[in-house]
Tab-separated table of C-alpha atoms in Angstrom:
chain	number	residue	atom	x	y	z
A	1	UNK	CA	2.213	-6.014	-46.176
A	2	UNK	CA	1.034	-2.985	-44.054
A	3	UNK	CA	-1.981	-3.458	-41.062
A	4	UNK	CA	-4.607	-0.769	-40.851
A	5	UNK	CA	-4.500	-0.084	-37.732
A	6	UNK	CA	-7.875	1.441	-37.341
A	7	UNK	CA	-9.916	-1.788	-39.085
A	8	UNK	CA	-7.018	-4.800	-38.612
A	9	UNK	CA	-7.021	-4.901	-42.658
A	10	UNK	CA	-3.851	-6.488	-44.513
A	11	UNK	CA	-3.392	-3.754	-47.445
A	12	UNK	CA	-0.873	-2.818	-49.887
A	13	UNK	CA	1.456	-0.256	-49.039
A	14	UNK	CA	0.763	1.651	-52.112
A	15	UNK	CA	-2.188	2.392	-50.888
A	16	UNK	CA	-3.261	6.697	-51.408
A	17	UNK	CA	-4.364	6.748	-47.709
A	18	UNK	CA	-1.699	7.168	-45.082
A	19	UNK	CA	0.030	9.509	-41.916
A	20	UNK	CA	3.051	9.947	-40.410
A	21	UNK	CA	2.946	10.176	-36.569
A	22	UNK	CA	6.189	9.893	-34.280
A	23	UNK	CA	8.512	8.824	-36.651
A	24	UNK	CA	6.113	5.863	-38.372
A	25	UNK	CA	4.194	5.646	-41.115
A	26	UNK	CA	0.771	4.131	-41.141
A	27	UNK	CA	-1.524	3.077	-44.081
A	28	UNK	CA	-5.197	2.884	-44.149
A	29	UNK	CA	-7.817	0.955	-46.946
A	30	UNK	CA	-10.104	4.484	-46.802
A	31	UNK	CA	-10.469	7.878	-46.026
A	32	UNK	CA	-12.705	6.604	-42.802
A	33	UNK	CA	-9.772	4.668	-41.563
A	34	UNK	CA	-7.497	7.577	-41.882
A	35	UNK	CA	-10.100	9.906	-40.335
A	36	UNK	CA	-10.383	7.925	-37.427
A	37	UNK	CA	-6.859	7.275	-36.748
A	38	UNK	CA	-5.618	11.125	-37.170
A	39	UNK	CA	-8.393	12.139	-34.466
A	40	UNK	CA	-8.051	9.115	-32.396
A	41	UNK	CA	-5.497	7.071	-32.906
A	42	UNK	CA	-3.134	9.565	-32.317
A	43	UNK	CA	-3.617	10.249	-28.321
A	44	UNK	CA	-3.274	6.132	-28.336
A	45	UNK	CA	0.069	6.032	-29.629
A	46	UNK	CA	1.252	8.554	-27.452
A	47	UNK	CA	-0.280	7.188	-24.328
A	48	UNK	CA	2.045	4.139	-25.577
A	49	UNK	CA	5.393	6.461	-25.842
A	50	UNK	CA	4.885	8.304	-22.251
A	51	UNK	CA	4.343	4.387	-20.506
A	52	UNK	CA	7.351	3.352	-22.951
A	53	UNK	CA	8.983	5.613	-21.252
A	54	UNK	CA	8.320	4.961	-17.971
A	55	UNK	CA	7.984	1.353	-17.706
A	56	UNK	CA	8.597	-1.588	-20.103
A	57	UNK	CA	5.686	-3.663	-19.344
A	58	UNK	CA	4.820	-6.228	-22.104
A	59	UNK	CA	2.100	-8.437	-23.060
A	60	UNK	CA	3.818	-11.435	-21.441
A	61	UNK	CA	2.932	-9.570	-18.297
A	62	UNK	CA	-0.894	-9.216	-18.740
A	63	UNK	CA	-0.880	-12.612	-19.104
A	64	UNK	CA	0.862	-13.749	-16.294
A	65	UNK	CA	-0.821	-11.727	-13.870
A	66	UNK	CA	-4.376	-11.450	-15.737
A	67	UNK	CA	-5.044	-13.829	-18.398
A	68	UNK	CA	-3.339	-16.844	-17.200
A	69	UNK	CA	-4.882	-17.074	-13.691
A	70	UNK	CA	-8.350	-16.301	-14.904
A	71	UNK	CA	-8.632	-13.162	-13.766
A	72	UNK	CA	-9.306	-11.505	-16.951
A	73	UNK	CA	-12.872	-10.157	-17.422
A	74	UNK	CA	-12.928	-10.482	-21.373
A	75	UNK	CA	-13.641	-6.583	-21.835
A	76	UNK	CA	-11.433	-6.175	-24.707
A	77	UNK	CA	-9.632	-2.849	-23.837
A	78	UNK	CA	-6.198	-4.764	-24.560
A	79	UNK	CA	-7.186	-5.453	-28.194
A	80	UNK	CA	-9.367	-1.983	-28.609
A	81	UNK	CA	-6.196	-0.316	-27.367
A	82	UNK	CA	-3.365	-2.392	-29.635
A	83	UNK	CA	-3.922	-3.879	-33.270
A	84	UNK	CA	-1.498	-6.835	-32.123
A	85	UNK	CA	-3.881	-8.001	-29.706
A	86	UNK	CA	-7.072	-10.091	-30.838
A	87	UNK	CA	-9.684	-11.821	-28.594
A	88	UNK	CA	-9.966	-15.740	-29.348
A	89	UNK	CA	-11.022	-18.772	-27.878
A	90	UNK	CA	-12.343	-16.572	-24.873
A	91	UNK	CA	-8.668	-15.317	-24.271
A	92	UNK	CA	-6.518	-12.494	-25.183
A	93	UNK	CA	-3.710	-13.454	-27.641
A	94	UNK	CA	-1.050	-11.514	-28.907
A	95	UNK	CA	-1.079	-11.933	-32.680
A	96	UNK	CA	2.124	-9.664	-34.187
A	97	UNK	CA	5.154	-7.900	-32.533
A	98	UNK	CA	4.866	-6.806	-28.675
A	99	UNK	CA	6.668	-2.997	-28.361
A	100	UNK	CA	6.560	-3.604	-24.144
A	101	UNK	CA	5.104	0.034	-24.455
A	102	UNK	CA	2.462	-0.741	-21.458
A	103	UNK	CA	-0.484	0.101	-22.882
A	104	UNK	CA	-2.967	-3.314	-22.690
A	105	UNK	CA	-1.661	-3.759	-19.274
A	106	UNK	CA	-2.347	-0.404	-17.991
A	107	UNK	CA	-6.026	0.130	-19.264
A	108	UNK	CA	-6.517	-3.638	-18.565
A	109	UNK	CA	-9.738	-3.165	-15.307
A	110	UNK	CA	-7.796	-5.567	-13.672
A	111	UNK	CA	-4.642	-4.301	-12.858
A	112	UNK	CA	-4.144	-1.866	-10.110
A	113	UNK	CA	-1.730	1.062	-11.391
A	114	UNK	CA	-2.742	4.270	-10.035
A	115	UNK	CA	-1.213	5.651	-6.909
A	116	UNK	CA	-5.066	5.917	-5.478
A	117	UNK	CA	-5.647	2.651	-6.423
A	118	UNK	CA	-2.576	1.104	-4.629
A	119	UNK	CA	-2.271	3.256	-1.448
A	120	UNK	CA	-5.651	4.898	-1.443
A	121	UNK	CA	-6.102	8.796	-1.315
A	122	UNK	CA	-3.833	11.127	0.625
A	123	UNK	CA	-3.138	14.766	0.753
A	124	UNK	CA	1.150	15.125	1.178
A	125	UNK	CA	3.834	12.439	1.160
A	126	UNK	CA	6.442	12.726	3.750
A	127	UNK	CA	9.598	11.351	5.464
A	128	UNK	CA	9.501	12.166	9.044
A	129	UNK	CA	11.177	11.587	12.213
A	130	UNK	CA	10.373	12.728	15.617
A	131	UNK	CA	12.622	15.743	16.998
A	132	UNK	CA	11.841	14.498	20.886
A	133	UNK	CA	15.263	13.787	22.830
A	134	UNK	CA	14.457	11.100	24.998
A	135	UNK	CA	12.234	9.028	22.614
A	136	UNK	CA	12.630	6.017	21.027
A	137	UNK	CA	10.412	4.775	18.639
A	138	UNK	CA	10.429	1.963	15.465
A	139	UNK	CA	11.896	3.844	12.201
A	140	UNK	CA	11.466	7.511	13.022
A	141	UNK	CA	9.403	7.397	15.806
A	142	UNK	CA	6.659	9.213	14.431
A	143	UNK	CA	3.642	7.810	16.036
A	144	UNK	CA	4.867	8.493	19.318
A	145	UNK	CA	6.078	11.781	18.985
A	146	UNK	CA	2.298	12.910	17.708
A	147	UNK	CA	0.616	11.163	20.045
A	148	UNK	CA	2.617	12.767	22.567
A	149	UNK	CA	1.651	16.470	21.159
A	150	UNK	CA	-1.518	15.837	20.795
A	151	UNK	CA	-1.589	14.850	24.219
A	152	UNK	CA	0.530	17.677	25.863
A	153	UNK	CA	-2.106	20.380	23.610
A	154	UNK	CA	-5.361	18.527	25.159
A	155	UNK	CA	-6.310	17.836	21.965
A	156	UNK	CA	-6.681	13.985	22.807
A	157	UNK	CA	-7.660	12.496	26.157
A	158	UNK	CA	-5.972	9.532	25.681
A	159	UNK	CA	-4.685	7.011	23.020
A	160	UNK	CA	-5.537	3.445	22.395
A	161	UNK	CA	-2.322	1.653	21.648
A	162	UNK	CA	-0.432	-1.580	21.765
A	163	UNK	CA	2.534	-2.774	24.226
A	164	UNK	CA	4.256	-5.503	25.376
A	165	UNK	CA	2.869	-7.969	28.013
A	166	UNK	CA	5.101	-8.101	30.957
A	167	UNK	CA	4.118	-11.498	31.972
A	168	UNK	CA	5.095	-12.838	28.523
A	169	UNK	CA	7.589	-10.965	26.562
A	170	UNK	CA	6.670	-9.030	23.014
A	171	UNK	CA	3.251	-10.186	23.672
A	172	UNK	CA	0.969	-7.470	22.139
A	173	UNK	CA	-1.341	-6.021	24.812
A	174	UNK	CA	-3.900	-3.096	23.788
A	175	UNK	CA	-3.466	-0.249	26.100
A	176	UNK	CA	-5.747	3.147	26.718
A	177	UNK	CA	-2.999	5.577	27.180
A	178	UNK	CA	-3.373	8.059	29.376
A	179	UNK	CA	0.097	9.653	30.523
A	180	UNK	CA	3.197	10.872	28.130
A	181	UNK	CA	4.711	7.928	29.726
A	182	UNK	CA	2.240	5.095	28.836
A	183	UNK	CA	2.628	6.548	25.360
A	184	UNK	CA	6.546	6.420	25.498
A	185	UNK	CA	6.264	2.908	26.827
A	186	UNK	CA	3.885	1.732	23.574
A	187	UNK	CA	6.861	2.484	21.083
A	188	UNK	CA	8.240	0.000	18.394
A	189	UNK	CA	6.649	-2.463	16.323
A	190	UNK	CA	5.097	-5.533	17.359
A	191	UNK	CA	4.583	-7.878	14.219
A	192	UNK	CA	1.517	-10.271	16.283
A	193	UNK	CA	-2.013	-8.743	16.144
A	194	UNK	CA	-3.656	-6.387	18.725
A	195	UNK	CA	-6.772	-6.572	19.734
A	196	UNK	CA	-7.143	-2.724	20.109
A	197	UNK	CA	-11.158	-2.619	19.462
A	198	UNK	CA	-11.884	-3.214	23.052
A	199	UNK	CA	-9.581	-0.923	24.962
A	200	UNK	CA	-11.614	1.775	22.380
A	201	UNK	CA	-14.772	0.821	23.625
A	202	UNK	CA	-13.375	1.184	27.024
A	203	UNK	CA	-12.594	4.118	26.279
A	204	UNK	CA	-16.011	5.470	24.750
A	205	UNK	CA	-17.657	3.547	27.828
A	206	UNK	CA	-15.627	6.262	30.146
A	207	UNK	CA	-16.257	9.273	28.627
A	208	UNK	CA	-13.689	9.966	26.707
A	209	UNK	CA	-14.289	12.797	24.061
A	210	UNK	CA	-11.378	12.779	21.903
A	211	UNK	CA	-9.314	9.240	21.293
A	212	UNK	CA	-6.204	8.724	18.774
A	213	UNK	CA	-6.111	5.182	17.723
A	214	UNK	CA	-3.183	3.456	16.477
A	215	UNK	CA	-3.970	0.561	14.425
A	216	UNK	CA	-2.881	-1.616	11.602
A	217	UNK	CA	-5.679	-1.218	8.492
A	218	UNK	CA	-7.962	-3.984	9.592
A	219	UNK	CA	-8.482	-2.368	13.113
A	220	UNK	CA	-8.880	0.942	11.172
A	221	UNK	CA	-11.555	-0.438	9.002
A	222	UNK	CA	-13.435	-1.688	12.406
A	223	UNK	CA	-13.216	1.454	13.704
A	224	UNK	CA	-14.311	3.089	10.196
A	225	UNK	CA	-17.313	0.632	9.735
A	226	UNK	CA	-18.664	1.086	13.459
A	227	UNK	CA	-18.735	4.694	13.125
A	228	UNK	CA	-20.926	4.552	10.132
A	229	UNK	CA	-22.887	1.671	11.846
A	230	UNK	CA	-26.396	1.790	12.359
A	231	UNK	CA	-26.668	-1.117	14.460
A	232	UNK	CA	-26.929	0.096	18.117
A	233	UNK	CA	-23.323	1.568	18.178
A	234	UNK	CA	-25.024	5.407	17.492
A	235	UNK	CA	-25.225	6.659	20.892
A	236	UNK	CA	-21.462	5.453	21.236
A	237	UNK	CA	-19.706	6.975	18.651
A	238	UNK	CA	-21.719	9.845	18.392
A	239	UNK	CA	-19.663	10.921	21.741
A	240	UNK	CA	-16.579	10.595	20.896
A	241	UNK	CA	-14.006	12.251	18.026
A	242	UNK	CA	-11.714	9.390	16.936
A	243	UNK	CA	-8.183	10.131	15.057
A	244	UNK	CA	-7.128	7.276	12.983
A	245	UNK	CA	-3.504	6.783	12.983
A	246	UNK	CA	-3.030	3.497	10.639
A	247	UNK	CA	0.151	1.708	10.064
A	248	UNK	CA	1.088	-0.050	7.276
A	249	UNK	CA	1.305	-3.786	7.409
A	250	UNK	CA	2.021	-6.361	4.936
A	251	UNK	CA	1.698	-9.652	7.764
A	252	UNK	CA	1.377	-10.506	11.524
A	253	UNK	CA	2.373	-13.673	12.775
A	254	UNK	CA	0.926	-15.560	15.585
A	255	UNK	CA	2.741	-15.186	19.095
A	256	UNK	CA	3.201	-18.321	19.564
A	257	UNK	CA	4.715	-18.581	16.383
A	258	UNK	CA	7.074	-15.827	16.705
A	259	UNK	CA	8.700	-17.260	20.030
A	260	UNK	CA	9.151	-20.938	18.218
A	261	UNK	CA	11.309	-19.361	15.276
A	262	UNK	CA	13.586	-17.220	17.395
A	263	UNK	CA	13.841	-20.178	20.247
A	264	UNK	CA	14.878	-21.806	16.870
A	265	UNK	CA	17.674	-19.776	16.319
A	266	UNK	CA	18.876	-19.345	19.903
A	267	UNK	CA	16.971	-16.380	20.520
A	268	UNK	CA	15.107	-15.695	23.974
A	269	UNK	CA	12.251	-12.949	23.655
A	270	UNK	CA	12.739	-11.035	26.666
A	271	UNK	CA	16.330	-10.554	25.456
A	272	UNK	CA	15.146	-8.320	22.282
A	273	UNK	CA	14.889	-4.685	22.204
A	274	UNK	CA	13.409	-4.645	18.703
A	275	UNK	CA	12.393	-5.887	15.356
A	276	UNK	CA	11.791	-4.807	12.749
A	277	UNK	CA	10.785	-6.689	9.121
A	278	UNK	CA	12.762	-4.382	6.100
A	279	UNK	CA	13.814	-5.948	2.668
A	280	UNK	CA	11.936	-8.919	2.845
A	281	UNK	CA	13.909	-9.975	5.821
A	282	UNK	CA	12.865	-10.094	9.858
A	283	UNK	CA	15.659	-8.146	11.577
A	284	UNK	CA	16.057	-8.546	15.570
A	285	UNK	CA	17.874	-6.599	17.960
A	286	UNK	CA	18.826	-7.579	20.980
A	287	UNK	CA	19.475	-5.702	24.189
A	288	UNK	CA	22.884	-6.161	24.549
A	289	UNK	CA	23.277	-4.533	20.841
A	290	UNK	CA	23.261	-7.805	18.622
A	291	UNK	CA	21.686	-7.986	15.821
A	292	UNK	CA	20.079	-10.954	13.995
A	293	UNK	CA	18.348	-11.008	10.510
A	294	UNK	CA	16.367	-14.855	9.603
A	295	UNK	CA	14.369	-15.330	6.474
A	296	UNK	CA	10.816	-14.124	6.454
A	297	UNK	CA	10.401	-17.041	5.198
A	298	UNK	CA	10.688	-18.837	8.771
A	299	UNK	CA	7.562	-17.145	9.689
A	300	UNK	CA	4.921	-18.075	6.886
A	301	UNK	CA	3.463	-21.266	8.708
A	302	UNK	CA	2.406	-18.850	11.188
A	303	UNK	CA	1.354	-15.957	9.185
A	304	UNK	CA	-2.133	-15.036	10.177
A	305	UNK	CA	-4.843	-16.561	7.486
A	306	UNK	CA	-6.953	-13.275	6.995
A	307	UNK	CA	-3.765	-11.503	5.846
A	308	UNK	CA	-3.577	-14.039	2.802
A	309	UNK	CA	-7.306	-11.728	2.519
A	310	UNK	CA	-6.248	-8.394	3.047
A	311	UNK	CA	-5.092	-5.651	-0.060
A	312	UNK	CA	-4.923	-2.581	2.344
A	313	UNK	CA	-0.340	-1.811	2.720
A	314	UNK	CA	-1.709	1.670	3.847
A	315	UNK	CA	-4.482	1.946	5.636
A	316	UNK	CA	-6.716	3.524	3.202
A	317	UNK	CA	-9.445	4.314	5.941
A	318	UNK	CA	-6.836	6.323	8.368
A	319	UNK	CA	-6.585	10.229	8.864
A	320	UNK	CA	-2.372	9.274	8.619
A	321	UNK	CA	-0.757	6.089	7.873
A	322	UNK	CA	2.931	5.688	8.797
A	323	UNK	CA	5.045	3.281	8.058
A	324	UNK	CA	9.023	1.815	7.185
A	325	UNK	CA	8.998	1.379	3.161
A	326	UNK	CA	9.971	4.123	1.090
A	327	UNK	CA	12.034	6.735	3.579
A	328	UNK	CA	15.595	6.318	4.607
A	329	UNK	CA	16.540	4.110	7.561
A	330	UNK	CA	15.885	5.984	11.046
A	331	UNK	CA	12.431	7.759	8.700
A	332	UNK	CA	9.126	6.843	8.536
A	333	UNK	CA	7.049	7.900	5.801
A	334	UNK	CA	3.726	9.772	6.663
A	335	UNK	CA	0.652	9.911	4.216
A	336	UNK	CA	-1.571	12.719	5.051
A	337	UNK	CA	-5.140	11.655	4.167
A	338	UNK	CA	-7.819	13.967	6.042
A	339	UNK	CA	-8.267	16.919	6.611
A	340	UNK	CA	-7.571	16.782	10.756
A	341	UNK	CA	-4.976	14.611	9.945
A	342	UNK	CA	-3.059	16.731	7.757
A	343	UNK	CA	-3.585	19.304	10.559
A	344	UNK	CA	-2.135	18.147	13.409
A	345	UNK	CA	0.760	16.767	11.540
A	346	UNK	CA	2.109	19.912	10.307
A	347	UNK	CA	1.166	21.518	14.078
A	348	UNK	CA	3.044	18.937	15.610
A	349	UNK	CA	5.682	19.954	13.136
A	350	UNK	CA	5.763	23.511	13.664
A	351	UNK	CA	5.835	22.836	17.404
A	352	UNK	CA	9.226	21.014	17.186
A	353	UNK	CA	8.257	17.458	17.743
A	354	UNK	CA	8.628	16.190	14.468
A	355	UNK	CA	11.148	17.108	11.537
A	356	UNK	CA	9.624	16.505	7.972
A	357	UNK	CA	10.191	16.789	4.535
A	358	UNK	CA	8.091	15.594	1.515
A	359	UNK	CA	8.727	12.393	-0.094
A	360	UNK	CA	10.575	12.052	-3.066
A	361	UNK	CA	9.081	10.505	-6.534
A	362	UNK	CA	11.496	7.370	-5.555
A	363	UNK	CA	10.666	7.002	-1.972
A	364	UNK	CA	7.183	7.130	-2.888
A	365	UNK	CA	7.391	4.532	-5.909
A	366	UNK	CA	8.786	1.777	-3.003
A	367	UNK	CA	5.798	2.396	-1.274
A	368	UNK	CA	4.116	1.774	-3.720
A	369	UNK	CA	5.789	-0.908	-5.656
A	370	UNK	CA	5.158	-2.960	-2.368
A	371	UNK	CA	1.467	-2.063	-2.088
A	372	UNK	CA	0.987	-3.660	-5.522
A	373	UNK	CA	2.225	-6.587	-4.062
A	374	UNK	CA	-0.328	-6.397	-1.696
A	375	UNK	CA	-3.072	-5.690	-3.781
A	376	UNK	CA	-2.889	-8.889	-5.988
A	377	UNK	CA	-1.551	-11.126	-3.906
A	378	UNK	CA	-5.142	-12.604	-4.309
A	379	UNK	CA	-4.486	-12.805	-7.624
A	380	UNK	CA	-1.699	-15.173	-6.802
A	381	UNK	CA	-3.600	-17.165	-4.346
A	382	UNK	CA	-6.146	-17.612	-6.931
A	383	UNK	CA	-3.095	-18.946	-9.154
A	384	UNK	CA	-1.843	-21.608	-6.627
A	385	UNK	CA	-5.247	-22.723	-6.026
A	386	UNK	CA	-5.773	-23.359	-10.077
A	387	UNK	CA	-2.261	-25.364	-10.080
């Protein structure tokens, strides 16, 4: 026996009232059923074909991510949106055949699914790499090489950046950059956080007019809230012109923490020339041209606590955000955001220090598909927690 689909009734399928609509019949108890569904129903059913086709995402997926932990806010668009789903005993349930066609898990509040929602807003995609001979720099090098025009048009008067202590190897010092070769020297990834805040003030304290700051999205959010602040930082940042240049970061790992694991595994610091964390794994090079690649696993004991917090992959807040995911080996991919941002990126293009070319649909969906791990990895905390 047929379901109307407009008010859940069982009827018989003799009934007078019914509509085809891609390739399916449906049946209705009334004229008011039908009604509804033919100006209605319709745009439903093929929001369900276009996600069908895209993605099979079924209701065994809302509820492990949504319902199961708790997460799910009992607003019924799952069951508004498909007559298999019901509301009971303060829980979605599925109740008849699930077509894995998306649609409860897509206009469910709690699920983050839109490119804006994952990596924030942004004006181009690219893959870029920096055109400057004598550079070297983590992935494509990118950072450096803009700094570096920026700094050779006078359009910064220094940049606030992070290199290694000399004292203690890989350990992450903030710098105020002044010279090309301070920034050449601040290339590569260090995966241990900076505390880049107070060169900036430093640098505001000085005089300086125009600042780039490279940060990871917490620092950017600092930097984002104490320009906005109205607590005694006014006469500050109303001085200075700050370009936020945000990297993406899915962990850092405590120093200390760092050494232990590659002491572990016969590895002494000031013997690496670079690492780099890329499929899930925490890849070391060392100077004489080795390479080693241990388990991100290794790390997690000393995997700083606020990042179990933190939902930003992309720095949302910065003017660019560069980072590994997405773009080729040797690339980094580039999200224009701001205006100025957008700017000097395609200047320092056009000037030769940097070769680009927009992202494709598939470079951009790793990106992504890695930022939604970010975003609800709350969601699984709240899960362990509940176990």
């Amino acid at each position: 026996m047929p379901l109307d689909p407009i008010c859940k009734k069982i009827i018989s399928d003799d009934t007078e009232y019914f509509s085809d609509y891609g390739g399916k019949q449906y049946y209705f108890c009334s004229t008011e059923c039908k009604h509804k569904f033919d100006t209605l129903e319709k745009s439903v059913i093929r929001l369900k074909r276009n996600l069908s086709e895209k993605e099979k995402i079924s209701f065994g997926k809302l509820k492990k991510d949504i319902i199961k932990p708790g997460i799910c806010t009992l607003c019924g668009a799952c069951a508004a949106n498909c007559e298999y789903i019901t509301i009971e005993n303060g829980a979605p349930k599925l109740v008849g055949p699930c077509k894995a066609c998306g649609v409860c898990y897509y206009q469910c509040p709690r699920t983050i699914t839109t490119e804006e929602g994952l990596i924030g807003g942004f004006r181009y995609a690219y893959a870029a790499r920096s055109a400057i001979p004598e550079m070297k720099g983590q992935d494509g090098g990118v950072v450096t090489a803009l700094l570096l025009y920026a700094l050779d048009e006078g359009l910064i008067d220094c940049a606030v950046v992070t290199t290694h202590s000399k004292e203690e190897p890989w350990k992450p010092i903030p710098k105020l950059a002044t010279t090309r070769k301070e920034i050449l020297e601040s290339g590569g990834s260090i995966y241990s956080h900076s505390m880049t805040l107070e060169a900036l003030m430093s640098a505001i304290k000085q005089g300086m007019q125009s600042i780039a700051f490279v940060g990871t999205s917490c620092n950017i959010d600092a930097v984002t809230k104490m320009q906005k602040s109205s607590y005694g930082l006014l006469h500050l940042f109303m001085r200075a012109k700050i370009l936020k240049l945000g990297l993406f970061c899915m962990d850092t790992f405590a120093y200390e923490g760092i050494k232990a694991v590659l002491e572990i595994n016969g590895i002494a610091l000031e013997n690496v020339e670079a690492m780099k964390i890329r499929k899930g794994k925490f890849q070391v090079t060392l100077k004489d041209g080795k390479e080693h690649v241990l388990e991100l696993s290794d790390f997690d004991e000393y995997r700083s606590s606020s990042c179990q917090f933190c939902t930003d992959l992309g720095s949302e807040n910065a003017d660019i955000s560069f980072g590994g995911v997405g773009s080729p080996q040797g690339w980094t991919t580039v999200l224009a955001r701001s205006a100025i941002g957008y700017e000097i990126f395609n200047e320092a293009v056009d000037n030769g220090y940097i070769e680009a070319r927009h992202l494709t649909d598939e470079e951009l969906e790793k990106v992504l598909n890695l930022a939604k791990m970010k975003k609800v990895q709350m969601y699984a905390l709240h899960m362990r927690q509940k176990v």
